[in-house]
Coordinates of C-alpha atoms in Angstrom, one line a residue:
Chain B
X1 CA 76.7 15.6 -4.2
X2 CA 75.1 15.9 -7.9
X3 CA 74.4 13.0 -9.8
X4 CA 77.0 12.0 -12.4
X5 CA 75.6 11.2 -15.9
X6 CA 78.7 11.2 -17.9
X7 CA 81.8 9.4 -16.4
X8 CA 84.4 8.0 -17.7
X9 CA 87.4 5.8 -16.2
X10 CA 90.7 5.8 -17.6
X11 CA 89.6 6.3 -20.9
X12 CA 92.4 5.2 -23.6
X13 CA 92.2 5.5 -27.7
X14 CA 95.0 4.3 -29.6
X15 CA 94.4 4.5 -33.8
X16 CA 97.3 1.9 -34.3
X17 CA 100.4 4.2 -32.8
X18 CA 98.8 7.4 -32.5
X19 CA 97.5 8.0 -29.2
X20 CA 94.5 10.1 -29.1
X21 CA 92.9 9.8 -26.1
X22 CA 95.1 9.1 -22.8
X23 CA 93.5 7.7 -19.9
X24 CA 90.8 10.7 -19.4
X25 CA 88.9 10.4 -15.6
X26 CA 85.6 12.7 -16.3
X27 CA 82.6 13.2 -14.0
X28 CA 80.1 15.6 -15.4
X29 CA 77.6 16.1 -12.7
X30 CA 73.8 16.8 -13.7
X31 CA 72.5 20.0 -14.6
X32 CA 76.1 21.8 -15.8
X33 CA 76.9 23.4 -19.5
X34 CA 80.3 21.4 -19.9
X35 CA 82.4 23.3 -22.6
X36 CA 84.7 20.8 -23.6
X37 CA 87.3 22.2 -25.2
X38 CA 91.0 21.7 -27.1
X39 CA 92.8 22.5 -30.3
X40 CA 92.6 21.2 -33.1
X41 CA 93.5 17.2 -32.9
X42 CA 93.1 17.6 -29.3
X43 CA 91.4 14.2 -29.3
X44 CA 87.7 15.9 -28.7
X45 CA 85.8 14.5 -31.1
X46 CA 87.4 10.9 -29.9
X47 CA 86.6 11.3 -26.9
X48 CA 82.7 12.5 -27.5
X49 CA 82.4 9.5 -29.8
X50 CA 83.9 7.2 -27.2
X51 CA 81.2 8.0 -24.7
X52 CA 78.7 7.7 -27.2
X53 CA 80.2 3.6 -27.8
X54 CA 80.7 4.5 -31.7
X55 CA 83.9 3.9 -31.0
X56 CA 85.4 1.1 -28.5
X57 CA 88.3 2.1 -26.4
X58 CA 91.6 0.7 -26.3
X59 CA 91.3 0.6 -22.5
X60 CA 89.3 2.1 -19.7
X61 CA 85.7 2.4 -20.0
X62 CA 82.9 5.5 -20.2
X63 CA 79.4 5.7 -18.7
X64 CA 76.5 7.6 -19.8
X65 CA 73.1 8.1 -17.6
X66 CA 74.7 4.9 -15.3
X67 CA 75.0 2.7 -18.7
X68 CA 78.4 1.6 -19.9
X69 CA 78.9 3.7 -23.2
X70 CA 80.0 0.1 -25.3
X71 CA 76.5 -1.4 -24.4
X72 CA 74.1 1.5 -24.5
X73 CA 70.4 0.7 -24.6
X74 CA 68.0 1.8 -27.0
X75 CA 66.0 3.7 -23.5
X76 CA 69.4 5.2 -22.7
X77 CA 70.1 6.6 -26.4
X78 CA 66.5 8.1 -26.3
X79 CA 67.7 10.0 -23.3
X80 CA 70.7 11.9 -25.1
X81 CA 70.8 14.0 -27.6
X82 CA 73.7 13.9 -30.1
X83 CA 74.8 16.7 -32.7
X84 CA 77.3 15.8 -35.0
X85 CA 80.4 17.2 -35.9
X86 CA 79.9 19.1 -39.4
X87 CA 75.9 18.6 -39.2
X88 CA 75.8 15.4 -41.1
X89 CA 72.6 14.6 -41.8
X90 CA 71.1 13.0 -44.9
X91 CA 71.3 15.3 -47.8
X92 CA 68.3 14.2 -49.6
X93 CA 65.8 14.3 -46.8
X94 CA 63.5 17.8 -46.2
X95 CA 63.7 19.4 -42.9
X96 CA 60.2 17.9 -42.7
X97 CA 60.8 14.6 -43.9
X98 CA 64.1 14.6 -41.2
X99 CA 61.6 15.9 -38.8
X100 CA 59.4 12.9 -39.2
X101 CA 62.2 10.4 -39.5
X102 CA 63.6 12.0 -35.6
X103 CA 60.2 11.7 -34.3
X104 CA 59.5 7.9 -34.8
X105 CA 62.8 7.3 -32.6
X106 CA 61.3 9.5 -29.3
X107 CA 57.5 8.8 -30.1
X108 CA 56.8 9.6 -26.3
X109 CA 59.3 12.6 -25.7
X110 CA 59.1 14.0 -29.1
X111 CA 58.0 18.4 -28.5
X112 CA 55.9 19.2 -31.8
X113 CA 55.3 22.6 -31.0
X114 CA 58.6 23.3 -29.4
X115 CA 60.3 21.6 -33.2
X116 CA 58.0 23.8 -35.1
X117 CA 58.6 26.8 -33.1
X118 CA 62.1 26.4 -33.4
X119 CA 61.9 26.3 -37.3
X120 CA 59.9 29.0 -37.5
X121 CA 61.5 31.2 -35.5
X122 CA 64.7 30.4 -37.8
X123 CA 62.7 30.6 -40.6
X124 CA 63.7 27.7 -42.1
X125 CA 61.9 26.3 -45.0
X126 CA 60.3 22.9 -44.1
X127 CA 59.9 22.1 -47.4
X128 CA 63.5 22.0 -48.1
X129 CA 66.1 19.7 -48.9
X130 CA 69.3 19.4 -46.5
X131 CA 71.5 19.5 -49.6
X132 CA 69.8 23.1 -50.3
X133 CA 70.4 24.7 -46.9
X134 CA 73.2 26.9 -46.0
X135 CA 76.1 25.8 -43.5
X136 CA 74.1 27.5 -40.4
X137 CA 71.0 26.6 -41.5
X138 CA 72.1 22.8 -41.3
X139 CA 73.2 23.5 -37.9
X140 CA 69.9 25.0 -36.8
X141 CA 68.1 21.7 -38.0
X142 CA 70.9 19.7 -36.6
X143 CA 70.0 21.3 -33.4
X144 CA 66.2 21.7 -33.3
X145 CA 66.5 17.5 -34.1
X146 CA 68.4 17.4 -31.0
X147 CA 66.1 19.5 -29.0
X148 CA 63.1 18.5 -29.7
X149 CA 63.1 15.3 -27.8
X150 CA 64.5 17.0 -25.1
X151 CA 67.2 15.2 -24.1
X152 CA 68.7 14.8 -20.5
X153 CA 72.0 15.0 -22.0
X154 CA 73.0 16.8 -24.9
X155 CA 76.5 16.1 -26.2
X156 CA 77.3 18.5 -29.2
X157 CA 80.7 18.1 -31.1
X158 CA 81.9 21.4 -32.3
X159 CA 78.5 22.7 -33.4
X160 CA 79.2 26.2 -34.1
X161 CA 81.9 25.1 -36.4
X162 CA 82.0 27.1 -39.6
X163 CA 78.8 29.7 -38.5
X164 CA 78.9 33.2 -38.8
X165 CA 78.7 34.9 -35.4
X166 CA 74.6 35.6 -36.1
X167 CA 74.3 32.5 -37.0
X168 CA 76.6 31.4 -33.9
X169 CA 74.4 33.3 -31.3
X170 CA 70.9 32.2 -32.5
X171 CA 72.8 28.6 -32.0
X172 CA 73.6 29.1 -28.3
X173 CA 70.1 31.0 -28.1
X174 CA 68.9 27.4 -29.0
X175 CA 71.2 25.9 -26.0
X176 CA 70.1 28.4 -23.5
X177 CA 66.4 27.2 -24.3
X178 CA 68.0 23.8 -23.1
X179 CA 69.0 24.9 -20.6
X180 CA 66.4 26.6 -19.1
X181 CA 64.6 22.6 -18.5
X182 CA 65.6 22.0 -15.3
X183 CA 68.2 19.5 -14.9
X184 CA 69.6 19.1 -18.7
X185 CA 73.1 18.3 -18.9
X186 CA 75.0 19.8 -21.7
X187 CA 78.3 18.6 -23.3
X188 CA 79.7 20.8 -26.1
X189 CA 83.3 20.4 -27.8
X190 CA 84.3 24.0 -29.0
X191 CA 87.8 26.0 -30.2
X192 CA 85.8 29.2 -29.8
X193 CA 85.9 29.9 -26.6
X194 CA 83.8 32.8 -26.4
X195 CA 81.1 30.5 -26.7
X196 CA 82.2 28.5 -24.0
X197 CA 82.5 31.9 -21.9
X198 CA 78.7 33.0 -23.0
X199 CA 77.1 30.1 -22.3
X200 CA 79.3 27.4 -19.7
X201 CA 79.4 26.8 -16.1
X202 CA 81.9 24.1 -16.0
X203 CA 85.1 23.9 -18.4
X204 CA 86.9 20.8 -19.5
X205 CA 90.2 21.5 -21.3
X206 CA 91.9 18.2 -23.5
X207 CA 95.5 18.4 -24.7
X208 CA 97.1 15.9 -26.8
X209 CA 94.7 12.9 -25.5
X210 CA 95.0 14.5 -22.1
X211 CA 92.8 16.0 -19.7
X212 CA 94.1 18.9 -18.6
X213 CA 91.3 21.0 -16.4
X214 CA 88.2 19.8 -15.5
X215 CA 86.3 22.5 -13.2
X216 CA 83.7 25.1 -12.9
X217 CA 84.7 28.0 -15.7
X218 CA 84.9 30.2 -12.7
X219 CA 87.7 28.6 -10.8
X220 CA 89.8 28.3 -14.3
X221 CA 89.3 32.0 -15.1
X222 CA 89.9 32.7 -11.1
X223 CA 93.4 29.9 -11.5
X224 CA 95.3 31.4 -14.1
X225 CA 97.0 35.0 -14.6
X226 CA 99.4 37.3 -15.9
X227 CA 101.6 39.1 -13.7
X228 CA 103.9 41.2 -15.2
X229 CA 107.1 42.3 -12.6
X230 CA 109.6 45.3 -13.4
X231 CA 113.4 45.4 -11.6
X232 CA 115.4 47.6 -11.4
X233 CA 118.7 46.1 -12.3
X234 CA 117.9 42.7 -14.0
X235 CA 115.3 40.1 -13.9
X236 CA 116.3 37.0 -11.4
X237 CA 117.8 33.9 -13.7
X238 CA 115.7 31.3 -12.0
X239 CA 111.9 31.5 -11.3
X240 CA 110.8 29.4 -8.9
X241 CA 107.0 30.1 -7.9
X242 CA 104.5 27.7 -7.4
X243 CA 102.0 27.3 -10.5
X244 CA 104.6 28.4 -13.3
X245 CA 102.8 27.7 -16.5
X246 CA 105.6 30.3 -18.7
X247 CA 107.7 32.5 -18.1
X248 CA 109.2 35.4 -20.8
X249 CA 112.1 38.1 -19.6
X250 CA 111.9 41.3 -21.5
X251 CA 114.1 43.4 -20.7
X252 CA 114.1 44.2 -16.9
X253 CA 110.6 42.9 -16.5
X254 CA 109.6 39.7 -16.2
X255 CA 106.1 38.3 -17.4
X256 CA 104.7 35.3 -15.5
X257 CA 101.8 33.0 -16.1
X258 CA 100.9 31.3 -13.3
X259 CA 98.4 28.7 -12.7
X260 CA 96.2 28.5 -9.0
X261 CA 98.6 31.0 -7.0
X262 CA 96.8 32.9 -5.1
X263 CA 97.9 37.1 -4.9
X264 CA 98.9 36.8 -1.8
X265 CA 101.6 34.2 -2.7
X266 CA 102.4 36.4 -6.1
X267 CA 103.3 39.0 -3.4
X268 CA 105.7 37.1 -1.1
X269 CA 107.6 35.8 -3.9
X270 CA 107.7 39.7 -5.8
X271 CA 109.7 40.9 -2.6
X272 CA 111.6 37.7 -1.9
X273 CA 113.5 38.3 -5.8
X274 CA 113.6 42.5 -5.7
X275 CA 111.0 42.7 -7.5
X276 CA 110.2 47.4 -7.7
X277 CA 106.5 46.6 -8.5
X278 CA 104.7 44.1 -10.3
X279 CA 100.8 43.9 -11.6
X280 CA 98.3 41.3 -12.0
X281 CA 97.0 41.6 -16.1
X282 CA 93.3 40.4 -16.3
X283 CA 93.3 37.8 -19.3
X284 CA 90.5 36.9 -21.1
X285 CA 89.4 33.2 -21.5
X286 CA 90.9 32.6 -24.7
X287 CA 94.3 34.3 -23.8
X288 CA 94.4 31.7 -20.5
X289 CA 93.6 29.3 -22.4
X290 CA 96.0 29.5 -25.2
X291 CA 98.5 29.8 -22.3
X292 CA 97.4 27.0 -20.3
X293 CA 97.8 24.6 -23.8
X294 CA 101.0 26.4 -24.6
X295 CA 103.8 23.9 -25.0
X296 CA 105.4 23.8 -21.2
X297 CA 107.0 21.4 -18.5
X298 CA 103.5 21.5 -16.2
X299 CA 101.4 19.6 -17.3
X300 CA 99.5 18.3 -14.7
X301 CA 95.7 17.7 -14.1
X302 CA 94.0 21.2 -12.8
X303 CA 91.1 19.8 -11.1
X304 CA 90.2 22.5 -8.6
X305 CA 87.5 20.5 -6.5
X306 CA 90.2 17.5 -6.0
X307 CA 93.2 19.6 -4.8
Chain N
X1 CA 57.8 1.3 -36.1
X2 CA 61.4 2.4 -36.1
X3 CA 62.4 -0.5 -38.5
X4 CA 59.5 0.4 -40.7
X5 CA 60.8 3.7 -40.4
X6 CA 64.3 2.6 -41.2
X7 CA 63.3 0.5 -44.5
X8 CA 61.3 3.4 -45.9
X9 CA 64.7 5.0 -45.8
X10 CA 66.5 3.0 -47.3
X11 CA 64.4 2.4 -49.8
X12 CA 63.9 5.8 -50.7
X13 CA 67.9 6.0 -51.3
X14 CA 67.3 2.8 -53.6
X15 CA 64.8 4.1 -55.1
X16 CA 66.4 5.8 -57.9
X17 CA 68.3 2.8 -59.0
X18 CA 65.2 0.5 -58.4
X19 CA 63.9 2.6 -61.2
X20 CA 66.7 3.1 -63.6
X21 CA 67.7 -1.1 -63.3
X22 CA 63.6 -2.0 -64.0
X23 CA 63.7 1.0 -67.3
X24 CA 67.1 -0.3 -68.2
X25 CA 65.9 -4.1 -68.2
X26 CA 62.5 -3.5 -69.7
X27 CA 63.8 -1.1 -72.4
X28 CA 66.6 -3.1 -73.6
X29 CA 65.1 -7.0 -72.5
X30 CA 62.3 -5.8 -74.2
X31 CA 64.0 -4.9 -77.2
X32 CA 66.2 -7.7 -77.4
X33 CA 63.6 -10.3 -76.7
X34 CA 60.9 -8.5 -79.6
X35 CA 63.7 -8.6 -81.7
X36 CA 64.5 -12.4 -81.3
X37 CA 60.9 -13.6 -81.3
X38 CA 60.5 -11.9 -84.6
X39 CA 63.5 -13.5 -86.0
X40 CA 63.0 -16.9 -83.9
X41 CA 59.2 -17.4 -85.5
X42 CA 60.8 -17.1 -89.3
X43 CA 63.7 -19.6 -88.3
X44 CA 61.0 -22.1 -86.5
X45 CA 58.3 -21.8 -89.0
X46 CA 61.2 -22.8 -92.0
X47 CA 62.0 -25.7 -90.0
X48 CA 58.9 -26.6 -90.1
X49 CA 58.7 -27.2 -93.8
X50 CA 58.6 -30.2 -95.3
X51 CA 62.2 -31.7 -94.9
X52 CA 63.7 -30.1 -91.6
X53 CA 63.9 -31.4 -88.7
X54 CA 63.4 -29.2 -85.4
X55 CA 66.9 -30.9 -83.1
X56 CA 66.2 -32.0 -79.2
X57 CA 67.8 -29.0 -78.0
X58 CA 65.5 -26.8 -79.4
X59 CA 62.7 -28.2 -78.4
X60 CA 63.9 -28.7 -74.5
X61 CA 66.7 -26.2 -73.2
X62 CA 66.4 -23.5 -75.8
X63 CA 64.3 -20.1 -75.1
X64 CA 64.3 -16.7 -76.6
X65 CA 64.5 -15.4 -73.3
X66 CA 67.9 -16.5 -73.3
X67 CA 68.3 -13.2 -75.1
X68 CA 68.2 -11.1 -72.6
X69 CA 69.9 -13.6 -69.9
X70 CA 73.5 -11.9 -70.3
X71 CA 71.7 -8.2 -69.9
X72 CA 69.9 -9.4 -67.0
X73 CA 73.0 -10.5 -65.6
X74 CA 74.9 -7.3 -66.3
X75 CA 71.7 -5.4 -64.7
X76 CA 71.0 -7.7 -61.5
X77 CA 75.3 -7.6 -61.1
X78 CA 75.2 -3.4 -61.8
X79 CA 72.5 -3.1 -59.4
X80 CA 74.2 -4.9 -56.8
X81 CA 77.4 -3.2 -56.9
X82 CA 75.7 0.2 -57.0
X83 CA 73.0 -0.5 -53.9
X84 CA 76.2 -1.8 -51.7
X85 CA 77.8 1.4 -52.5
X86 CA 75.0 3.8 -51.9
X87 CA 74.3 1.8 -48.5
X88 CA 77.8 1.1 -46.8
X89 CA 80.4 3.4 -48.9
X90 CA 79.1 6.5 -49.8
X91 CA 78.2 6.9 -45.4
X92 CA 81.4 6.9 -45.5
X93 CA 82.4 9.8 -47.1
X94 CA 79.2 11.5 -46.1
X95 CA 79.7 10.8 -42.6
X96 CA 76.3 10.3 -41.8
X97 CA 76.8 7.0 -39.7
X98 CA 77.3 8.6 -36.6
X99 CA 73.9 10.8 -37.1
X100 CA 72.1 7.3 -38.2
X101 CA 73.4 4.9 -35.5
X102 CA 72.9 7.2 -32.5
X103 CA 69.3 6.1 -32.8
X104 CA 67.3 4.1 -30.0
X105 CA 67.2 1.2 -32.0
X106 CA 70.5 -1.8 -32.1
X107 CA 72.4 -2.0 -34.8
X108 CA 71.1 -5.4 -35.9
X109 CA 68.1 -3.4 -36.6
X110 CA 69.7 -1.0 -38.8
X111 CA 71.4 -3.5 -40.6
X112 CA 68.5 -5.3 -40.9
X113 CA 66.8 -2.4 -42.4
X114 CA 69.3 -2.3 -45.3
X115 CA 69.2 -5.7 -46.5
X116 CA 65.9 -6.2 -46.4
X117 CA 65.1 -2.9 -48.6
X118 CA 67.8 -4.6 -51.0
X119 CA 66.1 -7.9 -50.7
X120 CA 62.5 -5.6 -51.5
X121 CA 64.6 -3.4 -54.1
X122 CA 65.7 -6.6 -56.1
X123 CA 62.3 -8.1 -55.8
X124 CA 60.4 -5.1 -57.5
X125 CA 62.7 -3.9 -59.6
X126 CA 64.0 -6.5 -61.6
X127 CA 61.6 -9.3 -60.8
X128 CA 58.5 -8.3 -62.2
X129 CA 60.0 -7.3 -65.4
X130 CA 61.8 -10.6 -65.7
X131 CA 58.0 -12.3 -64.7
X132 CA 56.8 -10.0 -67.5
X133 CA 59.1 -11.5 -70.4
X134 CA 58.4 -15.3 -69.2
X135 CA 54.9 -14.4 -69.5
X136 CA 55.7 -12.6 -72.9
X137 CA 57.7 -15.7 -74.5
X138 CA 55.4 -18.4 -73.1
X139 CA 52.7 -16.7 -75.8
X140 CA 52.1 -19.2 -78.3
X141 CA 51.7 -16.2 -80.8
X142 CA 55.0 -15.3 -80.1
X143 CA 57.2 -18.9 -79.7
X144 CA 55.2 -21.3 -80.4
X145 CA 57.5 -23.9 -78.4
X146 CA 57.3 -22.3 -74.6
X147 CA 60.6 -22.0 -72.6
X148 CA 60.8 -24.6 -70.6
X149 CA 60.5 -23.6 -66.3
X150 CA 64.4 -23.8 -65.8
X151 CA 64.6 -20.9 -67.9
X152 CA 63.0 -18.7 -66.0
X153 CA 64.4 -19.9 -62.5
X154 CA 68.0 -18.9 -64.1
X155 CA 67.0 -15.6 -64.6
X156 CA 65.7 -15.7 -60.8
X157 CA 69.7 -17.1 -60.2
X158 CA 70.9 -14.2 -62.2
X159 CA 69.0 -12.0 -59.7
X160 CA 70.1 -14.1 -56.4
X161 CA 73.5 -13.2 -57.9
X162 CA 73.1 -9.9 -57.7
X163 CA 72.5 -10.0 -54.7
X164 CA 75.4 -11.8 -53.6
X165 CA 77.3 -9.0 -55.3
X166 CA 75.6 -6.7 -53.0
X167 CA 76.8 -8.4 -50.0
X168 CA 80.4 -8.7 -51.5
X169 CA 80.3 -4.9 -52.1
X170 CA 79.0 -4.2 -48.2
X171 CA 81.4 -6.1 -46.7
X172 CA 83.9 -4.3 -48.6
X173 CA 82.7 -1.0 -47.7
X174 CA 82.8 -2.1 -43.7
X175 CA 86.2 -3.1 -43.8
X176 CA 88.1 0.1 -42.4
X177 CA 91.3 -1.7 -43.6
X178 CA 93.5 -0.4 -46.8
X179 CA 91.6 -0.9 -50.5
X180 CA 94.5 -2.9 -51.3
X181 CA 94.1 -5.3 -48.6
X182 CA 91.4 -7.1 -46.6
X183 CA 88.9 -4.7 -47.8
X184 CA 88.8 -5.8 -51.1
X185 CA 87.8 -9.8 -49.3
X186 CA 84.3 -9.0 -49.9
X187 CA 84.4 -8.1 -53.3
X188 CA 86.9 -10.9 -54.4
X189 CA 84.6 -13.6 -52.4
X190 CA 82.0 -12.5 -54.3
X191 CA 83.7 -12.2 -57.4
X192 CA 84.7 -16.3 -56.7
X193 CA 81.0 -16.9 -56.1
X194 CA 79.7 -15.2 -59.2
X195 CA 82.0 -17.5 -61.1
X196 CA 81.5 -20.7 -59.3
X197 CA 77.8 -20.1 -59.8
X198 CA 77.9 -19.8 -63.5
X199 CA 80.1 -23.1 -63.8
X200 CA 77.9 -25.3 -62.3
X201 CA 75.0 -27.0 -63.9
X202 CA 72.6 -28.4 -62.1
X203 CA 70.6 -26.5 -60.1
X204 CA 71.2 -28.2 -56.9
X205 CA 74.8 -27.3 -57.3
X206 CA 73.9 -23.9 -58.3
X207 CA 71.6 -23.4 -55.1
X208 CA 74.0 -24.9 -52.3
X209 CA 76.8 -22.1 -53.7
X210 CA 74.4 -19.5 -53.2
X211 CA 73.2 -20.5 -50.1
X212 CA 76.8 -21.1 -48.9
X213 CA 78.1 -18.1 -50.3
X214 CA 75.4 -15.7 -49.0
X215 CA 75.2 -17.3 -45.4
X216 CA 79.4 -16.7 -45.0
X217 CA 78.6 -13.1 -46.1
X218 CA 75.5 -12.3 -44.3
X219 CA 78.1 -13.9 -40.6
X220 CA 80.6 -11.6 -41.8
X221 CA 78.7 -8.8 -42.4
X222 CA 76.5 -8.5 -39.4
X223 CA 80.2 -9.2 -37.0
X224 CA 81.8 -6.2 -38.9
X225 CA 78.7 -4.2 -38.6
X226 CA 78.4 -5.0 -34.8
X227 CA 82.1 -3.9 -34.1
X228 CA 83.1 -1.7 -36.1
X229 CA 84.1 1.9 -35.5
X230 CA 82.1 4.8 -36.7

């Protein structure tokens, strides 16, 4: 089995009655491009800053490279690499004074050439000052900082938030170069999930606080689908299929989304209701996922490995 | 070399106001004090005719740098206020503490960092200039009776309370409670401080207040700095 750098237990975040983050149970193993993914107030960010111990859970507890997140050692912090949500970085610095103020935290580990590389090939201005860069531009520094140490973890929070989709595809360029080191773990929290398609082996989906998929972005595209049946009188009242996610009647057809049923299942129940012939509608990741978020009575953990 | 690296970042964002507090004090001290000794040496010099009499209190507590005592005051107070909020509020709104604290460094040594570039800020800004008038008024040229030593250790008080309003400020902008609540603790205790400071008169008294004062802030500061949420 692959080690795992990033588990947490339980993991609990109430901000006084609002429960953001409900008892998540994460194992990322090494070497996987985690998309972490939710909508908006999904409790992402909470939940990234949780495992980094800049916030302390209400319960439960997190670990990071086999350190407890709430006690993480200077050695340990060198080891991961953290982009911020929005780019924050300080305003009045260069990208050369930042440069030299990221370096004297990873003196062994720090990649000159790969940092200077990276800026070139972005063309950024060295000589510039944060507050003068554009949005994307931030993010490139933002993520050349992060790089450049190379990092055995990288946990990003929604970094391609706000870039054009150049600027959005020289960023994941960036990741890929990650990537390509052998054994580098990435974390990223995204709403675009065509970035999460491009560039992620393993998907982890957060709903309200909860953790609702956590599995290789294979098996979750594989799990859920659209199968649309047509009838030749009515559509049956009750629909009773294993995996239900939503169910809409229009007319005499009836359109299913199902979660982990497998065709063969799909075709026992068509006959078993009268279905005259039904079709399996290829969905792409964001339609699945908007489904699989949609408001509905299932709402259990898809975990593909543990069922 | 992280903490050095640390400091030099924080006092780069003091900077600025380092500059603008040692301008402000030596452009207006300086004024006010020239202005005095010109006026001071006609008064002494006519009590010095035949008939007057120069009184005890004149001779001992009084000093034309007392002049520019309420400005330094203002300045050291100002400076205070403004370096607490450039350190612990405006992250705030900038969100640039997550970005600073994931560093491989604790956050002792980040905090650590911050007061002592205020500590170095206060030092260089304010103090030379302030060493610079004592100098100044001691001339016999210019006062012929010298201010006495006191004087110039209650401008050094001035400065000490500035940097009590400092720590007043930072604990303020650590509290994540309401403005209207607990956050405003730090502020008020130094506010209390200020004023406790300035009614005592010997400068034992004076002393054991500060010390007091800034070793309850410093506790509270580091334990809200330690836990708190970013």
């Amino acid at each position: 089995m692959n080690e795992i750098v990033l588990e947490t237990e339980a993991l609990t975040k109430y901000y006084g009655s609002t429960l953001a983050v409900d008892h998540i149970d994460l194992k990322i193993p090494r070497g996987c491009i985690c998309g972490f993914v939710g909508r908006n107030g999904a409790g992402k960010t909470t939940a990234i800053k949780l495992m980094l111990g800049l916030l302390n859970p209400t319960t439960g507890s997190s670990r990071l490279l086999g350190c407890d997140s709430s006690a993480l050692t200077s050695a340990i912090r060198q080891r991961i690499g953290y982009v911020t949500e929005g780019h924050r970085l300080f305003r009045w610095m260069t990208i050369a004074g930042l440069e030299k103020f990221q370096r004297s935290f990873f003196p062994k580990q720090w990649d000159d050439k790969f940092f200077a590389d990276m800026i070139e090939y972005l063309n950024l201005p060295k000589k510039k000052k944060i507050k003068h860069l554009s949005n994307g531009q931030r993010a490139q520094v933002s993520l050349a900082l992060a790089l450049a140490p190379n990092p055995e973890l990288l946990i990003m929070d929604d970094p391609t938030l706000g870039l054009d989709a150049a600027i959005r595809r020289q960023f994941l360029e960036g990741m890929i170069e990650l990537i390509m080191r052998q054994g580098r773990t990435v974390l990223f929290s995204s709403h675009i999930l065509g970035d999460v398609e491009r560039v992620s082996d393993r998907i982890v989906v957060i709903d309200k606080g909860v953790l609702r998929a956590n599995c290789s972005l294979e098996q979750f595209q594989k799990a859920i689908k659209k199968v649309i049946l047509s009838f030749a009188d009515s559509a049956p009242d009750e629909v009773n299929i294993d995996g239900l996610l939503h169910c809409k009647r229009i007319e005499k057809q009836l359109e299913l989304t199902l979660i982990g049923t497998d065709d063969e299942k799909i075709s026992e129940w068509a006959k078993s209701v009268g279905a005259e012939n039904y079709h399996i509608v290829k969905m792409n990741l964001e339609d699945q996922f908007i489904e699989f978020t949609a408001p509905a009575n299932h709402k259990r953990l898809f975990q593909w490995e543990e069922r | 070399m992280r903490f050095s690296t640390l400091l030099r970042k924080e006092l780069r964002e003091c900077l600025p106001w380092m500059l603008l507090a040692a301008i402000a004090f030596l452009a207006v001290g300086g004024f006010f004090l020239r202005a005095e000794a010109y006026y001071e040496n006609i008064r002494h010099y006519s009590r010095l005719s035949p008939g007057t009499a120069v009184d005890h209190y004149r001779l001992t507590y009084y000093s034309i740098l007392n002049v520019t005592g309420p400005w330094l005051f203002c300045l050291s107070i100002g400076l205070g206020l403004v370096l607490g909020i450039r350190q612990f509020w405006i992250p705030n709104f900038t969100r640039t503490w997550p970005f600073l604290l994931h560093r491989s460094v604790s956050r002792k040594t980040i905090l650590a960092a911050k007061l002592t570039a205020t500590l170095i800020a206060f030092v260089i800004s304010i103090g030379p200039v302030w060493v610079g008038f004592y100098w100044y008024a001691c001339r016999q040229e210019v006062f012929p009776i010298p201010p006495t030593f006191r004087v110039f250790i209650e401008g050094w008080i001035f400065i000490m309370l500035g940097l009590v309003a400092y720590l007043g400020t930072a604990l303020s902008g650590l509290s994540t409670a309401k403005w209207y609540t607990t956050k405003i603790f730090g502020l008020a205790f130094a506010t209390v401080i200020i004023v406790t400071t300035l009614s005592q008169w010997t400068l034992v008294g004076i002393f054991t207040v500060i010390a007091i004062s800034v070793a309850i802030l410093l506790s509270l500061i580091f334990d809200s700095f330690l836990r708190r949420e970013f």
